Structures are given as C-alpha cells and as structure tokens.
CSV table of C-alpha atoms in Angstrom, one decimal:
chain,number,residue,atom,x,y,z
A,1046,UNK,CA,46.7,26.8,-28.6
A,1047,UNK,CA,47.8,26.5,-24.8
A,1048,UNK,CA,48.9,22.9,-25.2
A,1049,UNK,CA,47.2,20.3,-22.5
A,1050,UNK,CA,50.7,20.8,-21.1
A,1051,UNK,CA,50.2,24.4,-20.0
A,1052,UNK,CA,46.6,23.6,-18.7
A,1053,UNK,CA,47.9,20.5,-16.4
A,1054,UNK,CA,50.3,23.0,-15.4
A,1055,UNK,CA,47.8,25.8,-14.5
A,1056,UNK,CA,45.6,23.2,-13.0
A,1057,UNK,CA,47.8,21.4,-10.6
A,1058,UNK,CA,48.7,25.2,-8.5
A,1059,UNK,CA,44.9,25.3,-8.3
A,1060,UNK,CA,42.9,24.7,-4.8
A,1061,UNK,CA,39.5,23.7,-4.7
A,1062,UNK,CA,37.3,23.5,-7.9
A,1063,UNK,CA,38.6,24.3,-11.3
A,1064,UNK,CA,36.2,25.5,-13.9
A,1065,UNK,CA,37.1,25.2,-17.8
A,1066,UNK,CA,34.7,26.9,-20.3
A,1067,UNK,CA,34.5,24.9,-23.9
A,1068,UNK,CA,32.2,27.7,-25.5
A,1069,UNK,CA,32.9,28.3,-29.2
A,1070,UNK,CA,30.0,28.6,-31.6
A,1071,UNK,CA,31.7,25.0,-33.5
A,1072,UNK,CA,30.0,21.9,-31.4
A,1073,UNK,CA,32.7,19.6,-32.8
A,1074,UNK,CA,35.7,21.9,-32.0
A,1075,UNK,CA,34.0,22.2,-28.1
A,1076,UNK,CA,33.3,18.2,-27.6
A,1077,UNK,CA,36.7,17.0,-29.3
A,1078,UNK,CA,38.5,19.5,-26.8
A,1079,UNK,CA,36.8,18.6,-23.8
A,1080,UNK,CA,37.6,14.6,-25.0
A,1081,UNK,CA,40.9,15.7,-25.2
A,1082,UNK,CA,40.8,16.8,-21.6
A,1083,UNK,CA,39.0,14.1,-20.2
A,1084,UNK,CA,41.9,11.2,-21.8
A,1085,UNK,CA,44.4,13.2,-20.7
A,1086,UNK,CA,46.9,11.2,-18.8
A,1087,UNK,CA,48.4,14.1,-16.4
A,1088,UNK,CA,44.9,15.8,-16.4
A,1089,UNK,CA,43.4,12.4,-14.8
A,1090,UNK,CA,46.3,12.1,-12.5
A,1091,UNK,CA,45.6,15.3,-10.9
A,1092,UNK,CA,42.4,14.4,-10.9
A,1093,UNK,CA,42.7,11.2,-9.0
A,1094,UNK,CA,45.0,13.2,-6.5
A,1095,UNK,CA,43.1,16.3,-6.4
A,1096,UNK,CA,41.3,16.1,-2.8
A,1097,UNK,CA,39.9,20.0,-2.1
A,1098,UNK,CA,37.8,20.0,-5.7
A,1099,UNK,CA,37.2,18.6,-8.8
A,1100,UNK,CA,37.4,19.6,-12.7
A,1101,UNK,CA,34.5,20.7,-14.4
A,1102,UNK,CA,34.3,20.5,-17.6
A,1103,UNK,CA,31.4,23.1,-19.8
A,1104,UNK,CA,30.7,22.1,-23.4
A,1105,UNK,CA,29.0,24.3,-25.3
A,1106,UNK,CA,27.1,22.0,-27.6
A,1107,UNK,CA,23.8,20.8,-28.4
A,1108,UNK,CA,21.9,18.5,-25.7
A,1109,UNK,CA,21.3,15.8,-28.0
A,1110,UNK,CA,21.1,11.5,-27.2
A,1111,UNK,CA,24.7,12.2,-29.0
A,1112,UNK,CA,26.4,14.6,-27.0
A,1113,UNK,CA,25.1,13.6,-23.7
A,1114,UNK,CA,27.6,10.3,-23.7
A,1115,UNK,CA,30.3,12.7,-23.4
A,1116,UNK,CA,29.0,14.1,-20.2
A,1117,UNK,CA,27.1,10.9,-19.1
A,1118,UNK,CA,30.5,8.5,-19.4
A,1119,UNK,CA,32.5,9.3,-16.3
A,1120,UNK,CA,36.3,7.6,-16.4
A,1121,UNK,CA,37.7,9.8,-13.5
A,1122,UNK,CA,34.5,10.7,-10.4
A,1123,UNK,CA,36.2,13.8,-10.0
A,1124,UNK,CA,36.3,14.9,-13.7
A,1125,UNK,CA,32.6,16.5,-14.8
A,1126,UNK,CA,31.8,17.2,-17.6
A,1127,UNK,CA,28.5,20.0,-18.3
A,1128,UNK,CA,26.2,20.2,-21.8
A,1129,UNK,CA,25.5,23.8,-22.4
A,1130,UNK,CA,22.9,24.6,-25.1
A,1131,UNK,CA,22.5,27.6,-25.9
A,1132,UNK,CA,19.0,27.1,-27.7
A,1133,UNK,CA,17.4,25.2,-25.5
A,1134,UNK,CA,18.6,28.2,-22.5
A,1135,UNK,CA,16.9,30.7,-24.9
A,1136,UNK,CA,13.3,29.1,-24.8
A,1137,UNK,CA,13.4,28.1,-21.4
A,1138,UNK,CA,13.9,31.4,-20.3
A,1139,UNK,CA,10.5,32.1,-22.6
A,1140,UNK,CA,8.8,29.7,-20.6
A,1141,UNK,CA,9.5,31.4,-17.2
A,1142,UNK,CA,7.9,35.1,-18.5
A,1143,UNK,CA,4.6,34.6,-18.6
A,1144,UNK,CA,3.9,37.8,-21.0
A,1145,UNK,CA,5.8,35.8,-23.2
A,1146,UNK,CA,3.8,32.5,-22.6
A,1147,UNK,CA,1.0,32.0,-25.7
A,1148,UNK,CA,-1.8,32.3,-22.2
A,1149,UNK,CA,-1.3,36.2,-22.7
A,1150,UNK,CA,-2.2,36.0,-26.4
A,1151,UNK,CA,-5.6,34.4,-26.1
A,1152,UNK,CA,-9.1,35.8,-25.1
A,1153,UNK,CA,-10.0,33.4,-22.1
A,1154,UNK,CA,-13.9,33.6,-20.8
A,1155,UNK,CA,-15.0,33.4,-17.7
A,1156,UNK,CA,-15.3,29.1,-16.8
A,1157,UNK,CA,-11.6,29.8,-18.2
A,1158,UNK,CA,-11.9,28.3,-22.0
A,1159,UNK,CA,-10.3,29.9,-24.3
A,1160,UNK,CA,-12.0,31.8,-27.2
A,1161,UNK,CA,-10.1,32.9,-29.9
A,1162,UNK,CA,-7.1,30.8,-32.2
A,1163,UNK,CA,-3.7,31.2,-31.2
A,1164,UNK,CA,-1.5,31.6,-34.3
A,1165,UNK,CA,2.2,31.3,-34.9
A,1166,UNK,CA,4.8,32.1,-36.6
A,1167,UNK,CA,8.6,31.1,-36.5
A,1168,UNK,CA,11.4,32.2,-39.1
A,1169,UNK,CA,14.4,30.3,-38.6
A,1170,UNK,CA,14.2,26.3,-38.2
A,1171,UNK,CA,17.5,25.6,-36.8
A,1172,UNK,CA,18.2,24.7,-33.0
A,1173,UNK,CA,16.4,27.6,-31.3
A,1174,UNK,CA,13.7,27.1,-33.9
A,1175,UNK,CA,13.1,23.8,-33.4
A,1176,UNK,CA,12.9,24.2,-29.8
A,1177,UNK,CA,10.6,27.1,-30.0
A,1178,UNK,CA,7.8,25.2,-32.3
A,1179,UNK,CA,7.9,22.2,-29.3
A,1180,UNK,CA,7.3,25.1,-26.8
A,1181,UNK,CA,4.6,26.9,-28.2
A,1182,UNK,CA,2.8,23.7,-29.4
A,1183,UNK,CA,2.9,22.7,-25.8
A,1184,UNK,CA,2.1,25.8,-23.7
A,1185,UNK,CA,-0.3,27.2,-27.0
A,1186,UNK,CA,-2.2,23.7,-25.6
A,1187,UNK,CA,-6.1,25.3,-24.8
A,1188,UNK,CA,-9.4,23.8,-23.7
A,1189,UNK,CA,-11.8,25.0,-26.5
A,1190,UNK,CA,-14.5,27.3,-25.3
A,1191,UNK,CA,-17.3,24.9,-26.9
A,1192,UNK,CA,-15.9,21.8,-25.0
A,1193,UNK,CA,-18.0,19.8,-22.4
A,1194,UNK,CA,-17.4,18.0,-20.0
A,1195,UNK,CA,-18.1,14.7,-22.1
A,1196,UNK,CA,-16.6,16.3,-25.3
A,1197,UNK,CA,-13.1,18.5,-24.5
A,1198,UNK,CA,-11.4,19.6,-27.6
A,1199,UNK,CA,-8.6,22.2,-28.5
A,1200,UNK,CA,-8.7,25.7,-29.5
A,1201,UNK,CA,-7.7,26.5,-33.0
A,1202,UNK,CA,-3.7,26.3,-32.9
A,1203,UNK,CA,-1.7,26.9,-36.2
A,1204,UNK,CA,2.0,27.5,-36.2
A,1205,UNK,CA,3.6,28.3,-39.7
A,1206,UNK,CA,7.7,27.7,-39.7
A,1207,UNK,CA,9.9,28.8,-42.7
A,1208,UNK,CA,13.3,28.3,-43.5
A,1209,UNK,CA,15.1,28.6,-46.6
A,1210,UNK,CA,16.5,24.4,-46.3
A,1211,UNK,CA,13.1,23.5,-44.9
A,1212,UNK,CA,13.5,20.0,-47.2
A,1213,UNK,CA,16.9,19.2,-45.5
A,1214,UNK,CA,15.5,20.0,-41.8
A,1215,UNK,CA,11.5,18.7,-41.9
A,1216,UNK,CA,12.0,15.3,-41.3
A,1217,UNK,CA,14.0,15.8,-37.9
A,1218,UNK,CA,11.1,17.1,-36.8
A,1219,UNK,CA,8.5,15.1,-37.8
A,1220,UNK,CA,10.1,12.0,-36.8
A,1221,UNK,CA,10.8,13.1,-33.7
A,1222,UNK,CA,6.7,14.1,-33.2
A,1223,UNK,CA,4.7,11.5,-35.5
A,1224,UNK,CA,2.0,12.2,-33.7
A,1225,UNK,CA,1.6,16.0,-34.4
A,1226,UNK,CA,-0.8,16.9,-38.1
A,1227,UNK,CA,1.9,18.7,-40.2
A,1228,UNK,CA,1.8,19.8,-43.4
A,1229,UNK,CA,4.9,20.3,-46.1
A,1230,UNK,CA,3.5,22.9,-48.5
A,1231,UNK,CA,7.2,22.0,-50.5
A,1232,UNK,CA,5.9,18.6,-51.2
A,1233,UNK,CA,4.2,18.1,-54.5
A,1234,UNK,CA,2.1,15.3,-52.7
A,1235,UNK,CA,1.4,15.4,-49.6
A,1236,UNK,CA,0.3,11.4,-48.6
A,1237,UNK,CA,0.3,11.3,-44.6
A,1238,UNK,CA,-3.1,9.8,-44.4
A,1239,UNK,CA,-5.0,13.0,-43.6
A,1240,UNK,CA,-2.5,15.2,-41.8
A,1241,UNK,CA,-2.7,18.0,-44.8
A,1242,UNK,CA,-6.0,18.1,-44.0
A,1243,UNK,CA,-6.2,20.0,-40.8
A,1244,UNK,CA,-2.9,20.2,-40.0
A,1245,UNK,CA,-1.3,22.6,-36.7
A,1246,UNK,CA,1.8,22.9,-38.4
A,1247,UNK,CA,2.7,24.0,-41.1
A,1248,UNK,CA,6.5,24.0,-42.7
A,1249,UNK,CA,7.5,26.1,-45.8
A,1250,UNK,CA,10.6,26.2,-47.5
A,1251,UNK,CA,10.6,30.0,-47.6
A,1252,UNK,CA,13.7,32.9,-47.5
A,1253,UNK,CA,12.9,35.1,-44.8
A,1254,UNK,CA,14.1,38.0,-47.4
A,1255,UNK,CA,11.8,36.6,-50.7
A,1256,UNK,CA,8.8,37.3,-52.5
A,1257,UNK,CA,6.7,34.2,-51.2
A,1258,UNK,CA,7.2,35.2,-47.6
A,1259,UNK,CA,6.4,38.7,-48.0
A,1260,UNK,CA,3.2,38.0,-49.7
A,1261,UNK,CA,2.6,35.6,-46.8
A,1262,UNK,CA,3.2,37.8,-44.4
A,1263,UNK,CA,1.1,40.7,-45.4
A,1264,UNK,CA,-2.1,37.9,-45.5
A,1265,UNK,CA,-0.9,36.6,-42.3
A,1266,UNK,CA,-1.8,39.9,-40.6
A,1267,UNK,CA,-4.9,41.3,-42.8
A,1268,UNK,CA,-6.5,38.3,-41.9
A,1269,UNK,CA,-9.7,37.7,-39.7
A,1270,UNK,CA,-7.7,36.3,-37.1
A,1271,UNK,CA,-3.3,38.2,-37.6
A,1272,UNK,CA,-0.6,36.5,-36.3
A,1273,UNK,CA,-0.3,37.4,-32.9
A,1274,UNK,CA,3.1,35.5,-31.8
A,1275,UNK,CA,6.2,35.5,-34.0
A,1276,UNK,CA,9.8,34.0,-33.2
A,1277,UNK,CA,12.6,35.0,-35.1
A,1278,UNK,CA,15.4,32.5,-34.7
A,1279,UNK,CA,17.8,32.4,-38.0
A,1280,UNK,CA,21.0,31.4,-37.1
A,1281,UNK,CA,22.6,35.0,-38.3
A,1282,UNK,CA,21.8,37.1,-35.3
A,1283,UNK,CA,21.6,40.6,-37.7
A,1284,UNK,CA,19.1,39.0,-40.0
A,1285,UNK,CA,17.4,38.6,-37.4
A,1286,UNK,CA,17.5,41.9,-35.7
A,1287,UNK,CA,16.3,43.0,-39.2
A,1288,UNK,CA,13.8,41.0,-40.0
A,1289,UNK,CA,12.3,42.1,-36.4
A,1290,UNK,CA,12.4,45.6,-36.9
A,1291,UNK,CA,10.6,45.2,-40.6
C-alpha cells in the first residue's frame, strides 16, 4: 500500500542496517513482496551505494527447497533476504524443553533402556503438524529394555495423526520418509509390502470435532498403555485452544 516509492524514500535517510518485516499469514503475498523489493531498481541502487549497512529482508514463509531460492539467490551482496517459519520455530522450541522432550514420558531402568511404549498423538497435519510427527519420531527414538548388545531394537513407538484432508496431505509425508512403516487406515487396501503390518504411524482422515475421533480418543486413554503425549496443531488457533481444554 506504501508504494516501493515511499519505501526507497524511507530507506535512503536510513544509517546503518535497515530491517523490513514480510510477515503476513499469506506465503505468496510475503515472497511476491519481498521479490518485489529485491528487483527494485532504486531499492538496488541504494543498495549498491549504501556503505554503513545493508537491507534485510524477513519472509515469513515456509522453509521449503521452494522458498529457499528466494533467499539463497543474491543479485545485490548487500540485499538479504531471511526465511521465517513459523512452524518449524514452534517445534524447535519443543526440542530445547526437555519436559517437553518424549525422554520425560518413558519409564527408563537403571543400564538406561527404556521400558514402557511411548505413544502419540497429533491433531492437525498441516505445517506445524508435519514438523511435530518428524520430531517426536526422532527424539521418541529408544533402545528397548530387552536389547543386547548383539541384538539392539526399539521400544514400542506409535504415533496416530488425524486430520480432516488426511487423503490430500499423506503422500507429502510418506514420500518424503519411505523408509518409516505407516499405515493409511483411509485406504481400502493397504499394499506397501508389509508396512500395515506393524506400522509406527499411523494417519486417519478424522475431524477433530466427529464421532470416529471421539470413540478413538476415549480407547486411546482406557487402554493398557493411554496416550501420554498429544500435539494439537490445526491451523485455527481457537479450535485448537478447544480441543485442548476438552
């Protein structure tokens, strides 16, 4: 709305760094803007002239393969540009509490093996979802309490994920991790050589607010072994306020 005209403007009575924050909820609207910036021709000739400082550039946006050209392609050195995801802030943040690491929900013996299953739950398969699932798989990673030192195995993991477009937003996932057993209890016929069988995660194309997850979740925590870890991540931030307090 300010025109790249009033910006230059601002920018050239400016000493030393100038800092410009691209941070609307829309990842197109933030990277088309800051594109704009970046080929401007008066923005670029300040830049060039600028000697105390440089332009910095913060796109809130998704830190994908995709987005990262935009702040890996650098036409003018003292033009920067700066991915900010938002999601992938969130979980690492979960990493660095430790009573929020999946160590603090396990019963740990004394030679330090764990022995009792660690089990999941996310609601919400979006960004932060997504993001979550690849941290607690990897930090929910245990040696066994039955392992030797000729045979080490893992202790029980399961993580169970719903979202209400599960169909549209499985296969991200489980091309980007081939390797991980899944299961895709929406699919009439499950044929990935074995991975139903046994599988550490498993996808449902569930509403957080219908029947099939409440009948779920009432199982989940009368069982033998409750859920003991749950991430709520839709993208609608009272759902998910609401969902926590039920």
């Amino acid at each position: 709305k300010m025109r790249l005209k009033s910006v230059a403007k601002i920018i050239e009575k400016i000493t030393g760094d100038v800092h410009m924050f691209f941070m609307s909820d829309d990842d197109k609207t933030n990277i088309q803007a800051v594109g704009n910036i970046k080929r401007d021709a008066t923005i670029n000739r300040i830049a060039t002239t600028k000697v105390n400082g440089k332009i910095k550039l913060y796109c809130h946006a998704r830190y994908n393969s995709v987005h990262r050209v935009i702040e890996d392609e650098q036409q003018m050195p003292n033009v920067l540009v700066k991915v900010v995801d938002s999601s992938r802030i969130s979980v690492e943040l979960m990493k660095q509490e430790v009573e929020l690491q999946p160590v603090s929900y396990v019963d740990i013996n004394e030679e330090g093996k764990v022995k009792s299953p660690f089990n999941a739950l996310i609601v919400g398969f979006s960004e932060v979802g997504l993001d979550a699932l690849r941290f607690l798989y990897e930090f929910g990673a245990f040696v066994d309490k039955d392992s030797t030192w000729e045979s080490v195995k893992r202790s029980p993991f399961h993580c169970d994920v719903i979202d209400k477009k599960m169909d549209e937003l499985a296969g991200l996932f489980i091309a980007n991790a081939p390797l991980i057993p899944v299961k895709c209890d929406f699919e009439k016929d499950d044929k990935k050589e074995g991975n139903a069988k046994e599988p550490l995660v498993t996808l449902h194309k569930w509403d957080a607010q219908g029947r099939d997850f409440a009948i779920y979740l009432r199982k989940a925590l009368e069982d033998e072994h409750p859920l003991n870890y749950v991430v709520v991540a839709t993208e609608n931030d009272e759902l998910n306020i609401s969902i926590g307090v039920r």
